[in-house]
Amino acid sequence: MSSTAANVVLVHGGFVDGSGWQPVYDLLKQDGYRVSIVQNPTLTLDGDAEPPG
């Protein structure tokens, strides 16, 4: 059985926002993928580095 991913989720790194993914988003959309960009809050370095919990 063969399966192909059709959905892509892009998540930004610390102290930047999701807009950095725009060129990648555009390319993936052109190739027919469903793409989402997640905008996580980046309030503090400690908060970004803290494990979920």
mmCIF file of N, CA, C and O in Angstrom, residues 1 8 12-14 17 19 21-27 29-31 33-36 39-40 43 46 49:
data_model
loop_
_atom_site.group_PDB
_atom_site.id
_atom_site.type_symbol
_atom_site.label_atom_id
_atom_site.label_comp_id
_atom_site.label_asym_id
_atom_site.label_seq_id
_atom_site.Cartn_x
_atom_site.Cartn_y
_atom_site.Cartn_z
ATOM 1 N N MET A 1 0.846 -1.178 0.000
ATOM 2 C CA MET A 1 0.000 0.000 0.000
ATOM 3 C C MET A 1 0.892 1.242 0.000
ATOM 4 O O MET A 1 1.816 1.355 0.779
ATOM 5 N N VAL A 8 0.856 19.726 4.883
ATOM 6 C CA VAL A 8 2.133 20.139 5.447
ATOM 7 C C VAL A 8 1.857 21.226 6.480
ATOM 8 O O VAL A 8 1.088 22.150 6.218
ATOM 9 N N HIS A 12 7.378 27.918 12.983
ATOM 10 C CA HIS A 12 8.564 28.769 13.079
ATOM 11 C C HIS A 12 9.394 28.437 14.299
ATOM 12 O O HIS A 12 8.945 27.759 15.214
ATOM 13 N N GLY A 13 10.624 28.944 14.325
ATOM 14 C CA GLY A 13 11.515 28.778 15.471
ATOM 15 C C GLY A 13 11.383 29.941 16.437
ATOM 16 O O GLY A 13 10.554 30.834 16.259
ATOM 17 N N GLY A 14 12.214 29.940 17.461
ATOM 18 C CA GLY A 14 12.149 30.965 18.495
ATOM 19 C C GLY A 14 12.493 32.360 17.999
ATOM 20 O O GLY A 14 13.377 32.543 17.182
ATOM 21 N N ASP A 17 8.677 34.900 13.391
ATOM 22 C CA ASP A 17 7.273 34.559 13.200
ATOM 23 C C ASP A 17 7.101 33.707 11.946
ATOM 24 O O ASP A 17 8.057 33.423 11.231
ATOM 25 N N SER A 19 5.935 34.289 9.113
ATOM 26 C CA SER A 19 6.065 34.909 7.793
ATOM 27 C C SER A 19 7.328 34.452 7.059
ATOM 28 O O SER A 19 7.386 34.514 5.832
ATOM 29 N N TRP A 21 8.162 31.573 6.495
ATOM 30 C CA TRP A 21 7.838 30.388 5.705
ATOM 31 C C TRP A 21 7.144 30.719 4.388
ATOM 32 O O TRP A 21 6.842 29.829 3.603
ATOM 33 N N GLN A 22 6.853 31.981 4.117
ATOM 34 C CA GLN A 22 6.049 32.339 2.942
ATOM 35 C C GLN A 22 6.599 31.775 1.622
ATOM 36 O O GLN A 22 5.838 31.203 0.852
ATOM 37 N N PRO A 23 7.904 31.891 1.340
ATOM 38 C CA PRO A 23 8.397 31.326 0.073
ATOM 39 C C PRO A 23 8.209 29.807 -0.018
ATOM 40 O O PRO A 23 7.883 29.273 -1.078
ATOM 41 N N VAL A 24 8.407 29.108 1.099
ATOM 42 C CA VAL A 24 8.220 27.656 1.127
ATOM 43 C C VAL A 24 6.739 27.324 0.952
ATOM 44 O O VAL A 24 6.364 26.410 0.207
ATOM 45 N N TYR A 25 5.879 28.068 1.643
ATOM 46 C CA TYR A 25 4.434 27.907 1.518
ATOM 47 C C TYR A 25 4.014 28.027 0.053
ATOM 48 O O TYR A 25 3.280 27.171 -0.463
ATOM 49 N N ASP A 26 4.489 29.071 -0.607
ATOM 50 C CA ASP A 26 4.119 29.300 -2.008
ATOM 51 C C ASP A 26 4.536 28.133 -2.899
ATOM 52 O O ASP A 26 3.758 27.678 -3.748
ATOM 53 N N LEU A 27 5.751 27.639 -2.721
ATOM 54 C CA LEU A 27 6.227 26.507 -3.526
ATOM 55 C C LEU A 27 5.409 25.243 -3.281
ATOM 56 O O LEU A 27 5.050 24.524 -4.222
ATOM 57 N N LYS A 29 2.309 25.043 -2.141
ATOM 58 C CA LYS A 29 0.958 25.232 -2.692
ATOM 59 C C LYS A 29 0.956 25.005 -4.207
ATOM 60 O O LYS A 29 0.049 24.385 -4.742
ATOM 61 N N GLN A 30 1.993 25.510 -4.886
ATOM 62 C CA GLN A 30 2.096 25.306 -6.333
ATOM 63 C C GLN A 30 2.187 23.827 -6.690
ATOM 64 O O GLN A 30 1.718 23.413 -7.745
ATOM 65 N N ASP A 31 2.778 23.044 -5.788
ATOM 66 C CA ASP A 31 2.912 21.608 -6.022
ATOM 67 C C ASP A 31 1.679 20.816 -5.581
ATOM 68 O O ASP A 31 1.682 19.591 -5.625
ATOM 69 N N TYR A 33 0.090 20.828 -2.455
ATOM 70 C CA TYR A 33 -0.060 20.479 -1.042
ATOM 71 C C TYR A 33 -1.019 21.440 -0.342
ATOM 72 O O TYR A 33 -1.147 22.586 -0.729
ATOM 73 N N ARG A 34 -1.659 20.935 0.709
ATOM 74 C CA ARG A 34 -2.429 21.792 1.623
ATOM 75 C C ARG A 34 -1.457 22.188 2.718
ATOM 76 O O ARG A 34 -0.899 21.325 3.398
ATOM 77 N N VAL A 35 -1.256 23.481 2.884
ATOM 78 C CA VAL A 35 -0.206 23.969 3.778
ATOM 79 C C VAL A 35 -0.795 24.881 4.841
ATOM 80 O O VAL A 35 -1.624 25.740 4.544
ATOM 81 N N SER A 36 -0.352 24.689 6.080
ATOM 82 C CA SER A 36 -0.710 25.571 7.194
ATOM 83 C C SER A 36 0.571 26.076 7.830
ATOM 84 O O SER A 36 1.551 25.340 7.945
ATOM 85 N N GLN A 39 1.386 29.862 13.977
ATOM 86 C CA GLN A 39 1.943 31.066 14.594
ATOM 87 C C GLN A 39 1.911 30.895 16.108
ATOM 88 O O GLN A 39 0.939 31.234 16.760
ATOM 89 N N ASN A 40 2.983 30.337 16.662
ATOM 90 C CA ASN A 40 3.091 30.178 18.110
ATOM 91 C C ASN A 40 3.588 31.474 18.737
ATOM 92 O O ASN A 40 4.410 32.170 18.142
ATOM 93 N N LEU A 43 7.175 34.740 23.531
ATOM 94 C CA LEU A 43 7.165 35.818 24.510
ATOM 95 C C LEU A 43 8.499 35.983 25.231
ATOM 96 O O LEU A 43 8.963 37.082 25.452
ATOM 97 N N ASP A 46 12.966 31.835 27.991
ATOM 98 C CA ASP A 46 12.671 30.770 28.956
ATOM 99 C C ASP A 46 11.375 30.056 28.590
ATOM 100 O O ASP A 46 11.291 28.841 28.648
ATOM 101 N N ALA A 49 11.852 27.814 25.564
ATOM 102 C CA ALA A 49 12.696 26.649 25.809
ATOM 103 C C ALA A 49 12.070 25.659 26.788
ATOM 104 O O ALA A 49 12.512 24.515 26.863
#
